[in-house]
Coordinates of N, CA and C in Angstrom, one line a residue:
X1 N -37.2 18.5 -2.2 CA -37.1 17.3 -3.1 C -36.0 16.3 -2.5
X2 N -35.8 15.3 -3.2 CA -34.8 14.2 -2.8 C -33.4 14.8 -2.8
X3 N -33.1 15.7 -3.7 CA -31.7 16.3 -3.7 C -31.5 17.1 -2.5
X4 N -32.4 17.9 -2.0 CA -32.2 18.7 -0.8 C -32.1 17.8 0.4
X5 N -32.9 16.7 0.4 CA -32.9 15.8 1.5 C -31.5 15.1 1.7
X6 N -30.9 14.9 0.5 CA -29.6 14.2 0.5 C -28.4 15.1 0.8
X7 N -28.6 16.4 0.8 CA -27.5 17.4 1.0 C -26.7 17.2 2.2
X8 N -27.3 16.9 3.4 CA -26.4 16.7 4.6 C -25.5 15.5 4.5
X9 N -26.1 14.4 3.9 CA -25.3 13.2 3.7 C -24.1 13.4 2.7
X10 N -24.4 14.2 1.7 CA -23.4 14.5 0.6 C -22.3 15.3 1.2
X11 N -22.7 16.3 2.0 CA -21.6 17.2 2.6 C -20.8 16.4 3.5
X12 N -21.4 15.5 4.3 CA -20.6 14.7 5.2 C -19.7 13.7 4.5
X13 N -20.2 13.2 3.4 CA -19.4 12.3 2.5 C -18.2 13.0 2.0
X14 N -18.3 14.2 1.6 CA -17.2 15.0 1.1 C -16.1 15.2 2.1
X15 N -16.5 15.4 3.4 CA -15.6 15.5 4.5 C -14.9 14.2 4.7
X16 N -15.6 13.1 4.7 CA -15.1 11.7 4.9 C -14.1 11.3 3.8
X17 N -14.3 11.8 2.6 CA -13.5 11.4 1.5 C -12.4 12.4 1.2
X18 N -12.3 13.4 1.9 CA -11.3 14.5 1.7 C -9.9 13.9 1.7
X19 N -9.1 14.2 0.6 CA -7.8 13.6 0.5 C -7.7 12.3 -0.3
X20 N -8.9 11.7 -0.5 CA -9.0 10.4 -1.2 C -9.7 10.6 -2.6
X21 N -10.9 11.2 -2.5 CA -11.7 11.3 -3.7 C -12.4 12.7 -3.7
X22 N -12.4 13.4 -4.8 CA -13.0 14.7 -4.9 C -14.5 14.5 -5.1
X23 N -15.3 15.2 -4.3 CA -16.8 15.1 -4.3 C -17.4 16.4 -4.7
X24 N -18.3 16.3 -5.7 CA -18.9 17.5 -6.2 C -20.4 17.3 -6.5
X25 N -21.1 18.3 -7.0 CA -22.5 18.2 -7.3 C -22.7 19.0 -8.6
X26 N -23.6 18.5 -9.4 CA -24.0 19.2 -10.7 C -25.5 19.5 -10.7
X27 N -25.8 20.8 -10.9 CA -27.2 21.2 -11.0 C -27.6 20.9 -12.5
X28 N -28.4 19.9 -12.7 CA -28.8 19.5 -14.1 C -29.7 20.6 -14.7
X29 N -30.3 21.4 -13.9 CA -31.2 22.4 -14.5 C -30.3 23.5 -15.1
X30 N -29.1 23.6 -14.7 CA -28.2 24.7 -15.2 C -27.2 24.0 -16.2
X31 N -26.6 22.9 -15.8 CA -25.6 22.2 -16.6 C -26.2 21.1 -17.4
X32 N -27.1 21.5 -18.3 CA -27.9 20.5 -19.0 C -27.1 19.6 -20.0
X33 N -26.0 20.2 -20.6 CA -25.2 19.5 -21.5 C -24.4 18.4 -20.8
X34 N -23.9 18.7 -19.6 CA -23.1 17.7 -18.9 C -24.1 16.5 -18.5
X35 N -25.2 16.8 -18.0 CA -26.2 15.8 -17.6 C -26.7 14.9 -18.8
X36 N -26.8 15.6 -20.0 CA -27.2 14.8 -21.2 C -26.1 13.9 -21.6
X37 N -24.9 14.3 -21.5 CA -23.7 13.5 -21.8 C -23.6 12.2 -20.9
X38 N -24.0 12.4 -19.7 CA -24.0 11.3 -18.7 C -25.2 10.5 -18.7
X39 N -26.2 10.9 -19.5 CA -27.4 10.1 -19.6 C -28.3 10.2 -18.3
X40 N -28.3 11.4 -17.7 CA -29.1 11.6 -16.5 C -30.5 11.8 -16.8
X41 N -31.4 11.0 -16.3 CA -32.9 11.2 -16.6 C -33.7 11.3 -15.3
X42 N -33.1 11.1 -14.1 CA -33.8 11.3 -12.9 C -32.8 11.8 -11.8
X43 N -33.3 12.3 -10.7 CA -32.5 12.9 -9.7 C -32.8 12.4 -8.3
X44 N -31.8 12.3 -7.4 CA -30.4 12.5 -7.7 C -29.8 11.2 -8.2
X45 N -28.8 11.3 -9.0 CA -28.0 10.2 -9.5 C -26.5 10.4 -9.0
X46 N -26.0 9.3 -8.5 CA -24.6 9.4 -8.0 C -23.7 8.6 -8.9
X47 N -22.6 9.2 -9.4 CA -21.7 8.5 -10.3 C -20.3 8.8 -9.8
X48 N -19.4 7.9 -10.1 CA -17.9 8.2 -9.9 C -17.3 8.1 -11.3
X49 N -16.4 9.0 -11.6 CA -15.7 9.0 -12.9 C -14.2 8.7 -12.7
X50 N -13.8 7.6 -13.3 CA -12.4 7.1 -13.2 C -11.9 6.8 -14.5
X51 N -10.8 7.5 -14.9 CA -10.1 7.3 -16.2 C -11.1 7.5 -17.3
X52 N -12.0 8.5 -17.2 CA -13.0 8.9 -18.2 C -14.2 8.0 -18.3
X53 N -14.3 7.0 -17.4 CA -15.4 6.1 -17.4 C -16.3 6.3 -16.2
X54 N -17.6 6.4 -16.4 CA -18.5 6.7 -15.3 C -19.1 5.4 -14.8
X55 N -19.3 5.3 -13.5 CA -19.9 4.1 -12.8 C -21.0 4.7 -11.9
X56 N -22.2 4.1 -12.0 CA -23.3 4.6 -11.2 C -23.5 3.8 -9.9
X57 N -23.8 4.6 -8.9 CA -24.1 3.9 -7.6 C -25.5 3.5 -7.5
X58 N -25.7 2.2 -7.1 CA -27.0 1.7 -7.1 C -27.5 1.2 -5.7
X59 N -26.8 1.5 -4.7 CA -27.1 1.1 -3.3 C -28.0 2.0 -2.6
X60 N -28.0 1.8 -1.3 CA -28.8 2.7 -0.4 C -28.0 4.0 -0.2
X61 N -28.7 5.1 -0.3 CA -28.1 6.4 -0.2 C -27.9 6.9 1.2
X62 N -27.1 6.1 1.9 CA -26.7 6.5 3.3 C -25.2 6.5 3.4
X63 N -24.6 7.2 4.4 CA -23.2 7.6 4.4 C -22.3 6.3 4.3
X64 N -22.6 5.3 5.2 CA -21.7 4.2 5.2 C -21.6 3.5 3.8
X65 N -22.7 3.2 3.2 CA -22.7 2.5 1.9 C -22.1 3.4 0.8
X66 N -22.3 4.7 0.8 CA -21.7 5.6 -0.1 C -20.2 5.6 0.0
X67 N -19.7 5.7 1.2 CA -18.3 5.8 1.5 C -17.6 4.5 1.1
X68 N -18.2 3.4 1.5 CA -17.6 2.1 1.2 C -17.5 1.9 -0.4
X69 N -18.6 2.2 -1.1 CA -18.6 2.1 -2.5 C -17.6 3.0 -3.2
X70 N -17.5 4.2 -2.7 CA -16.5 5.2 -3.3 C -15.1 4.7 -3.1
X71 N -14.8 4.2 -1.9 CA -13.4 3.7 -1.6 C -13.1 2.5 -2.5
X72 N -14.1 1.7 -2.8 CA -13.8 0.5 -3.6 C -13.5 0.9 -5.1
X73 N -13.8 2.1 -5.5 CA -13.6 2.6 -6.8 C -12.2 3.1 -7.0
X74 N -11.4 3.2 -6.0 CA -10.0 3.7 -6.1 C -9.2 2.8 -7.0
X75 N -8.5 3.4 -7.9 CA -7.7 2.5 -8.8 C -6.5 1.9 -8.1
X76 N -6.1 0.7 -8.5 CA -5.0 0.0 -7.8 C -3.8 0.0 -8.8
X77 N -2.7 0.7 -8.5 CA -1.6 0.7 -9.4 C -0.3 0.3 -8.6
X78 N -0.4 -1.0 -8.1 CA 0.8 -1.5 -7.4 C 0.9 -3.0 -7.6
X79 N 2.0 -3.5 -7.1 CA 2.4 -4.9 -7.2 C 2.1 -5.6 -5.8
X80 N 1.5 -6.7 -5.8 CA 1.3 -7.5 -4.6 C 2.4 -8.5 -4.4
X81 N 3.2 -8.3 -3.4 CA 4.4 -9.2 -3.2 C 4.0 -10.3 -2.2
X82 N 4.3 -11.5 -2.6 CA 4.0 -12.7 -1.7 C 5.3 -13.5 -1.4
X83 N 6.1 -13.8 -2.4 CA 7.3 -14.6 -2.2 C 8.5 -13.8 -2.6
X84 N 9.6 -14.3 -2.2 CA 10.9 -13.7 -2.4 C 11.2 -13.4 -3.9
X85 N 10.7 -14.4 -4.7 CA 10.9 -14.2 -6.2 C 10.1 -13.0 -6.7
X86 N 8.9 -12.7 -6.2 CA 8.2 -11.6 -6.6 C 8.9 -10.3 -6.2
X87 N 9.5 -10.3 -5.1 CA 10.3 -9.1 -4.7 C 11.5 -8.9 -5.6
X88 N 12.2 -10.0 -5.9 CA 13.3 -9.9 -6.8 C 12.9 -9.3 -8.2
X89 N 11.8 -9.8 -8.7 CA 11.3 -9.3 -10.0 C 10.9 -7.8 -9.9
X90 N 10.3 -7.4 -8.8 CA 9.9 -6.0 -8.7 C 11.2 -5.2 -8.6
X91 N 12.2 -5.6 -7.9 CA 13.4 -4.8 -7.7 C 14.2 -4.7 -9.1
X92 N 14.2 -5.8 -9.8 CA 14.9 -5.8 -11.1 C 14.2 -5.1 -12.3
X93 N 12.9 -5.0 -12.2 CA 12.1 -4.5 -13.3 C 11.5 -3.1 -12.9
X94 N 10.4 -3.1 -12.2 CA 9.7 -1.9 -11.9 C 10.6 -0.8 -11.2
X95 N 11.5 -1.3 -10.4 CA 12.3 -0.4 -9.6 C 13.4 0.4 -10.4
X96 N 13.7 -0.2 -11.6 CA 14.8 0.4 -12.3 C 14.4 0.9 -13.7
X97 N 13.3 0.5 -14.2 CA 12.9 0.9 -15.6 C 12.2 2.3 -15.5
X98 N 12.7 3.2 -16.3 CA 12.2 4.6 -16.3 C 10.7 4.7 -16.4
X99 N 10.0 3.8 -17.2 CA 8.6 3.9 -17.4 C 7.8 3.6 -16.1
X100 N 8.5 2.9 -15.2 CA 7.8 2.6 -13.9 C 8.3 3.5 -12.8
X101 N 9.6 3.8 -12.8 CA 10.2 4.6 -11.7 C 11.1 5.7 -12.2
X102 N 10.4 6.7 -12.8 CA 11.1 7.8 -13.4 C 12.0 8.5 -12.4
X103 N 11.6 8.6 -11.1 CA 12.4 9.3 -10.1 C 13.5 8.4 -9.4
X104 N 13.7 7.2 -10.0 CA 14.8 6.4 -9.5 C 14.6 5.6 -8.2
X105 N 13.4 5.5 -7.8 CA 13.1 4.8 -6.6 C 11.8 4.0 -6.7
X106 N 11.7 3.0 -5.9 CA 10.4 2.2 -5.8 C 10.1 2.1 -4.3
X107 N 8.9 1.8 -4.0 CA 8.5 1.7 -2.6 C 7.8 0.4 -2.3
X108 N 8.1 -0.1 -1.1 CA 7.5 -1.4 -0.6 C 6.8 -1.1 0.7
X109 N 5.5 -1.4 0.8 CA 4.7 -1.2 2.0 C 4.6 -2.5 2.7
X110 N 5.1 -2.7 3.9 CA 5.0 -3.9 4.7 C 3.8 -3.7 5.7
X111 N 2.8 -4.5 5.5 CA 1.5 -4.3 6.2 C 1.2 -5.5 7.2
X112 N 0.5 -5.1 8.2 CA 0.0 -6.2 9.1 C -1.4 -6.5 8.9
X113 N -2.0 -6.0 7.8 CA -3.4 -6.2 7.4 C -3.4 -7.0 6.1
X114 N -4.6 -7.5 5.8 CA -4.8 -8.3 4.6 C -5.4 -7.5 3.5
X115 N -5.8 -6.2 3.7 CA -6.4 -5.4 2.7 C -5.5 -4.2 2.4
X116 N -5.5 -3.7 1.2 CA -4.7 -2.5 0.8 C -5.4 -1.2 1.4
X117 N -4.7 -0.4 2.1 CA -5.3 0.8 2.6 C -5.6 1.8 1.5
X118 N -6.6 2.6 1.7 CA -7.0 3.6 0.6 C -5.9 4.6 0.3
X119 N -5.2 5.0 1.4 CA -4.1 6.0 1.2 C -3.0 5.5 0.3
X120 N -2.7 4.2 0.4 CA -1.7 3.6 -0.5 C -2.1 3.6 -1.9
X121 N -3.4 3.2 -2.2 CA -4.0 3.2 -3.5 C -3.8 4.6 -4.1
X122 N -4.2 5.7 -3.4 CA -4.2 7.0 -3.9 C -2.8 7.5 -4.2
X123 N -1.8 7.2 -3.2 CA -0.4 7.6 -3.4 C 0.2 6.9 -4.6
X124 N -0.1 5.6 -4.8 CA 0.4 4.8 -5.9 C -0.1 5.4 -7.2
X125 N -1.4 5.7 -7.3 CA -1.9 6.3 -8.5 C -1.4 7.7 -8.8
X126 N -1.2 8.5 -7.8 CA -0.6 9.8 -8.0 C 0.8 9.8 -8.5
X127 N 1.5 8.8 -8.1 CA 3.0 8.7 -8.5 C 3.2 7.6 -9.6
X128 N 2.2 7.2 -10.2 CA 2.3 6.1 -11.2 C 3.3 6.6 -12.3
X129 N 4.3 5.8 -12.6 CA 5.3 6.1 -13.6 C 6.5 6.9 -13.1
X130 N 6.3 7.4 -11.8 CA 7.4 8.1 -11.2 C 8.1 7.3 -10.1
X131 N 7.2 6.7 -9.2 CA 7.7 5.8 -8.2 C 6.8 4.5 -8.1
X132 N 7.4 3.4 -8.5 CA 6.7 2.2 -8.5 C 6.4 1.8 -7.0
X133 N 5.2 1.2 -6.8 CA 4.7 0.9 -5.5 C 4.4 -0.6 -5.4
X134 N 4.8 -1.3 -4.3 CA 4.4 -2.7 -4.1 C 4.0 -2.8 -2.6
X135 N 3.3 -3.9 -2.4 CA 2.8 -4.1 -1.0 C 3.0 -5.6 -0.6
X136 N 3.5 -5.8 0.6 CA 3.6 -7.1 1.2 C 2.7 -7.2 2.4
X137 N 1.6 -7.9 2.3 CA 0.6 -7.9 3.3 C 0.8 -9.0 4.4
X138 N 0.0 -8.8 5.5 CA -0.1 -9.8 6.5 C 1.2 -10.3 7.2
X139 N 2.0 -9.3 7.6 CA 3.3 -9.6 8.3 C 4.1 -10.6 7.5
X140 N 4.5 -10.3 6.3 CA 5.3 -11.2 5.5 C 6.8 -11.1 6.0
X141 N 7.1 -11.9 7.0 CA 8.5 -11.8 7.6 C 9.6 -12.1 6.6
X142 N 9.3 -13.1 5.7 CA 10.3 -13.5 4.8 C 10.8 -12.3 3.9
X143 N 9.9 -11.5 3.5 CA 10.2 -10.3 2.7 C 10.7 -9.2 3.5
X144 N 10.1 -9.0 4.7 CA 10.5 -7.9 5.6 C 12.0 -8.1 6.0
X145 N 12.4 -9.4 6.2 CA 13.8 -9.7 6.6 C 14.8 -9.2 5.5
X146 N 14.4 -9.2 4.3 CA 15.3 -8.7 3.2 C 15.7 -7.3 3.3
X147 N 14.8 -6.5 3.9 CA 15.0 -5.0 4.0 C 15.2 -4.6 5.4
X148 N 15.5 -5.5 6.3 CA 15.7 -5.2 7.8 C 14.4 -4.5 8.4
X149 N 13.3 -4.9 7.9 CA 12.0 -4.4 8.5 C 11.7 -5.2 9.7
X150 N 11.6 -4.6 10.9 CA 11.3 -5.3 12.1 C 9.9 -5.0 12.7
X151 N 9.2 -4.1 12.2 CA 7.9 -3.8 12.8 C 6.9 -3.4 11.6
X152 N 5.6 -3.6 12.0 CA 4.6 -3.3 11.0 C 3.6 -2.3 11.5
X153 N 3.1 -1.4 10.6 CA 3.4 -1.3 9.2 C 4.7 -0.5 9.0
X154 N 5.3 -0.7 7.9 CA 6.6 0.0 7.5 C 6.5 0.4 6.0
X155 N 7.1 1.5 5.7 CA 7.1 1.9 4.3 C 8.6 2.2 3.9
X156 N 9.1 1.5 3.0 CA 10.5 1.6 2.6 C 10.7 1.9 1.1
X157 N 11.5 2.9 0.8 CA 11.8 3.2 -0.6 C 13.2 2.6 -0.9
X158 N 13.3 1.9 -2.0 CA 14.5 1.3 -2.5 C 15.0 2.1 -3.7
X159 N 16.2 2.6 -3.6 CA 16.8 3.4 -4.6 C 17.5 2.5 -5.7
X160 N 17.1 2.7 -6.9 CA 17.7 2.0 -8.0 C 17.6 0.5 -7.9
X161 N 16.7 -0.1 -7.1 CA 16.5 -1.5 -7.0 C 17.6 -2.1 -6.1
X162 N 18.4 -1.3 -5.4 CA 19.5 -1.7 -4.5 C 19.0 -1.8 -3.1
X163 N 18.8 -3.0 -2.5 CA 18.3 -3.2 -1.2 C 19.2 -2.6 -0.1
X164 N 20.5 -2.3 -0.5 CA 21.4 -1.7 0.5 C 21.4 -0.2 0.4
X165 N 20.5 0.3 -0.4 CA 20.3 1.8 -0.5 C 18.8 2.1 -0.4
X166 N 18.4 2.3 0.9 CA 17.0 2.5 1.1 C 16.7 3.7 2.0
X167 N 15.5 4.2 1.9 CA 15.0 5.3 2.7 C 13.7 4.9 3.4
X168 N 13.6 5.0 4.7 CA 12.4 4.6 5.4 C 11.5 5.8 5.7
X169 N 10.2 5.7 5.5 CA 9.3 6.7 5.8 C 9.3 6.9 7.4
X170 N 9.5 8.1 7.8 CA 9.7 8.3 9.3 C 8.4 8.7 10.0
X171 N 7.3 8.9 9.2 CA 6.1 9.4 9.9 C 5.3 8.2 10.4
X172 N 4.2 8.5 11.0 CA 3.3 7.5 11.6 C 2.4 6.9 10.4
X173 N 2.2 5.6 10.5 CA 1.4 4.9 9.5 C 0.2 4.2 10.2
X174 N -0.9 4.3 9.5 CA -2.1 3.6 10.0 C -3.0 3.2 8.8
X175 N -3.8 2.3 9.0 CA -4.6 1.8 7.9 C -5.7 2.9 7.5
X176 N -6.1 3.7 8.4 CA -7.1 4.7 8.1 C -6.7 6.1 7.9
X177 N -5.3 6.3 7.8 CA -4.8 7.7 7.6 C -5.1 8.2 6.2
X178 N -4.9 9.5 6.0 CA -5.1 10.1 4.7 C -3.8 10.0 3.9
X179 N -3.8 10.2 2.6 CA -2.5 10.0 1.8 C -1.6 11.2 1.9
X180 N -1.9 12.3 2.5 CA -1.1 13.5 2.4 C 0.3 13.3 2.8
X181 N 0.6 12.8 4.0 CA 2.0 12.7 4.4 C 2.8 11.8 3.5
X182 N 2.3 10.7 3.1 CA 3.0 9.8 2.2 C 3.2 10.4 0.9
X183 N 2.2 11.0 0.3 CA 2.3 11.6 -1.0 C 3.4 12.7 -1.0
X184 N 3.4 13.5 0.1 CA 4.5 14.5 0.2 C 5.9 13.9 0.3
X185 N 6.0 12.8 1.0 CA 7.3 12.1 1.1 C 7.7 11.6 -0.2
X186 N 6.8 11.0 -1.0 CA 7.1 10.5 -2.3 C 7.6 11.6 -3.2
X187 N 7.1 12.8 -3.0 CA 7.5 13.9 -3.8 C 8.9 14.3 -3.6
X188 N 9.5 13.9 -2.5 CA 10.9 14.3 -2.2 C 11.9 13.4 -3.1
X189 N 11.4 12.4 -3.8 CA 12.2 11.6 -4.6 C 12.3 12.1 -6.0
X190 N 11.6 13.2 -6.3 CA 11.6 13.7 -7.7 C 13.0 14.0 -8.1
X191 N 13.3 13.6 -9.3 CA 14.7 13.8 -9.9 C 15.8 13.1 -9.2
X192 N 15.4 12.1 -8.3 CA 16.5 11.3 -7.6 C 17.0 12.0 -6.4
X193 N 16.4 13.1 -6.0 CA 17.0 13.9 -4.9 C 17.1 13.2 -3.6
X194 N 16.0 12.5 -3.1 CA 16.0 11.8 -1.9 C 17.0 10.7 -1.8
X195 N 17.1 10.0 -3.0 CA 18.1 8.9 -3.0 C 19.5 9.4 -3.0
X196 N 19.8 10.5 -3.7 CA 21.1 11.0 -3.8 C 21.6 11.5 -2.4
X197 N 20.6 11.9 -1.6 CA 21.0 12.4 -0.2 C 21.1 11.3 0.8
X198 N 20.6 10.1 0.5 CA 20.5 9.0 1.5 C 21.8 8.2 1.4
X199 N 22.4 7.9 2.5 CA 23.6 7.0 2.5 C 23.2 5.6 2.3
X200 N 24.1 4.8 1.8 CA 23.9 3.3 1.7 C 23.8 2.7 3.1
X201 N 22.9 1.7 3.3 CA 22.8 1.1 4.6 C 22.7 -0.4 4.4
X202 N 23.8 -1.1 4.3 CA 23.8 -2.6 4.1 C 22.9 -3.3 5.1
X203 N 22.2 -4.3 4.6 CA 21.2 -5.0 5.4 C 21.8 -6.2 6.1
X204 N 21.3 -6.5 7.2 CA 21.8 -7.7 8.0 C 20.8 -8.7 8.3
X205 N 19.5 -8.4 7.8 CA 18.4 -9.3 8.2 C 18.6 -10.7 7.8
X206 N 19.3 -11.1 6.8 CA 19.4 -12.5 6.4 C 20.7 -13.1 6.9
X207 N 21.5 -12.3 7.7 CA 22.7 -12.8 8.2 C 22.5 -13.5 9.6
X208 N 23.1 -14.7 9.7 CA 23.0 -15.4 11.0 C 23.9 -14.7 12.0
X209 N 23.4 -14.3 13.1 CA 24.2 -13.5 14.1 C 24.0 -14.2 15.5
X210 N 25.1 -14.7 16.0 CA 25.0 -15.3 17.4 C 24.7 -14.3 18.5
X211 N 24.8 -13.0 18.2 CA 24.4 -12.0 19.2 C 22.9 -11.8 19.4
X212 N 22.2 -12.3 18.4 CA 20.7 -12.1 18.4 C 20.0 -13.1 19.3
X213 N 19.0 -12.7 19.9 CA 18.2 -13.5 20.8 C 17.0 -14.1 19.9
X214 N 17.2 -15.2 19.3 CA 16.2 -15.8 18.4 C 15.0 -16.3 19.2
X215 N 15.1 -16.5 20.5 CA 14.0 -16.9 21.3 C 12.9 -15.9 21.5
X216 N 13.3 -14.6 21.2 CA 12.3 -13.5 21.3 C 11.6 -13.2 19.9
X217 N 12.0 -14.0 18.9 CA 11.4 -13.7 17.6 C 10.1 -14.6 17.4
X218 N 9.2 -14.1 16.5 CA 8.0 -14.8 16.2 C 8.4 -16.1 15.3
X219 N 7.6 -17.1 15.4 CA 7.8 -18.3 14.6 C 7.9 -18.0 13.1
X220 N 7.1 -17.1 12.7 CA 7.1 -16.8 11.2 C 8.4 -16.2 10.8
X221 N 9.0 -15.4 11.7 CA 10.3 -14.8 11.4 C 11.4 -15.9 11.4
X222 N 11.3 -16.8 12.4 CA 12.3 -17.9 12.5 C 12.3 -18.7 11.3
X223 N 11.1 -19.0 10.8 CA 10.9 -19.8 9.6 C 11.5 -19.1 8.4
X224 N 11.4 -17.7 8.3 CA 11.9 -17.0 7.2 C 13.4 -17.0 7.2
X225 N 14.0 -16.9 8.4 CA 15.5 -17.0 8.6 C 16.0 -18.4 8.1
X226 N 15.3 -19.4 8.5 CA 15.7 -20.8 8.2 C 15.6 -21.0 6.7
X227 N 14.5 -20.4 6.1 CA 14.3 -20.6 4.6 C 15.5 -19.9 3.9
X228 N 15.8 -18.7 4.4 CA 16.9 -17.9 3.7 C 18.2 -18.6 3.8
X229 N 18.4 -19.4 4.8 CA 19.7 -20.1 4.9 C 19.6 -21.6 4.7
X230 N 18.5 -22.1 4.2 CA 18.3 -23.5 3.9 C 18.6 -24.4 5.1
X231 N 18.1 -24.0 6.2 CA 18.3 -24.8 7.5 C 17.2 -25.8 7.6
X232 N 17.5 -27.1 7.6 CA 16.5 -28.1 7.6 C 16.0 -28.3 9.0
X233 N 14.7 -28.7 9.1 CA 14.1 -29.0 10.4 C 12.8 -29.7 10.2
X234 N 12.9 -30.9 9.8 CA 11.7 -31.7 9.4 C 10.8 -32.0 10.5
X235 N 11.3 -32.0 11.8 CA 10.5 -32.4 12.9 C 10.1 -31.1 13.8
X236 N 10.4 -30.0 13.3 CA 10.1 -28.7 14.0 C 8.6 -28.6 14.2
X237 N 8.2 -28.5 15.5 CA 6.8 -28.3 15.8 C 6.6 -27.0 16.6
X238 N 7.4 -27.0 17.7 CA 7.2 -25.8 18.7 C 8.3 -24.8 18.3
X239 N 8.1 -23.6 18.9 CA 9.0 -22.5 18.7 C 10.4 -22.8 19.1
X240 N 10.5 -23.6 20.2 CA 11.9 -24.0 20.7 C 12.6 -24.8 19.7
X241 N 11.9 -25.6 18.9 CA 12.5 -26.5 17.9 C 13.2 -25.6 16.8
X242 N 12.5 -24.6 16.4 CA 13.1 -23.7 15.3 C 14.3 -22.9 15.9
X243 N 14.2 -22.5 17.1 CA 15.3 -21.8 17.7 C 16.6 -22.7 17.8
X244 N 16.3 -24.0 18.2 CA 17.5 -24.9 18.3 C 18.1 -25.2 17.0
X245 N 17.2 -25.2 15.9 CA 17.7 -25.5 14.6 C 18.6 -24.4 14.1
X246 N 18.3 -23.1 14.4 CA 19.1 -22.0 14.0 C 20.3 -21.9 14.8
X247 N 20.2 -22.2 16.1 CA 21.4 -22.2 17.0 C 22.4 -23.3 16.5
X248 N 21.8 -24.4 16.1 CA 22.7 -25.5 15.6 C 23.4 -25.1 14.3
X249 N 22.7 -24.3 13.5 CA 23.4 -23.8 12.2 C 24.5 -22.9 12.6
X250 N 24.3 -22.1 13.6 CA 25.3 -21.1 14.0 C 26.5 -21.8 14.5
X251 N 26.3 -22.9 15.3 CA 27.4 -23.7 15.9 C 28.2 -24.4 14.8
X252 N 27.5 -24.8 13.7 CA 28.1 -25.5 12.6 C 29.0 -24.6 11.7
X253 N 28.8 -23.3 11.8 CA 29.5 -22.4 10.9 C 31.0 -22.3 11.3

C-alpha cells in the first residue's frame, strides 16, 4: 500500500531531521484511539505536533519537500537584533530578568546569513526561560563591534547583561550543523556556573585606536565605528574617504 511505499522516504527523513525534530509513525489499525483523536480518515497522513497543536502536511510526499516543511515548523524563541537600541533593550531586559534568563546569561548569535539556522531555533526553544537568545543577521558590524566580534558566524554569551563579561562558543559553527554542540554548551551555564568561572574581558571594539589598520577593515565596519563615535563624513563615497575621516578623528583627539 501507500504506507509501505513511503517507508524508505520516511526512514531517510528521520535521519535527516535527527537532532532537530523527532520522527515517528503510528499504526492506526493498532492505535485507533490516537488516530481518532487526530481525525485521521485516510492513510498515510503526515502531521507535526507543536505545543499541542497538530498541523497537516499537504505537499508532495518526497524527501526535499517534507524536510523543508518540517524545518519551517520549528518554533522561534529568540529576539532579532538590528540596531544598537535593540541590543541595549535585550541586554537590559531579557538578559537579566529571571523569567527570560534563569541561568544568568543570554546569548547573541552573529550571523553572515539572512535566515535563522535550524540549530539556533532548536537550542533557543530548548533553553527558553533559562538562557535568552538573540540573533544579529547579515554581518551586522555595528552590533558585532559592541562585543568585539571580528568574524562570522560567532556565538557569544553575555553574563548578567554585562558586555564586559562574556563567554564565546569555541566550537565550529555552520548554518547546516545540528544543535547538539551548542545545546551542550548552553547547558554549562546552568545555575550561573559558566559565568562564575569566566573572567571579565573589557571590550575595545568601540575604542578609537591609532595602532589599528583601518584600511584593512570592511566599509560596513568603518561606518559602524564612525557611527559609534559620531564622526561626520557627508562626502564619504569610497573606502579611503571613511578611513581618512577616522584618521582625522584620531588626530583631533
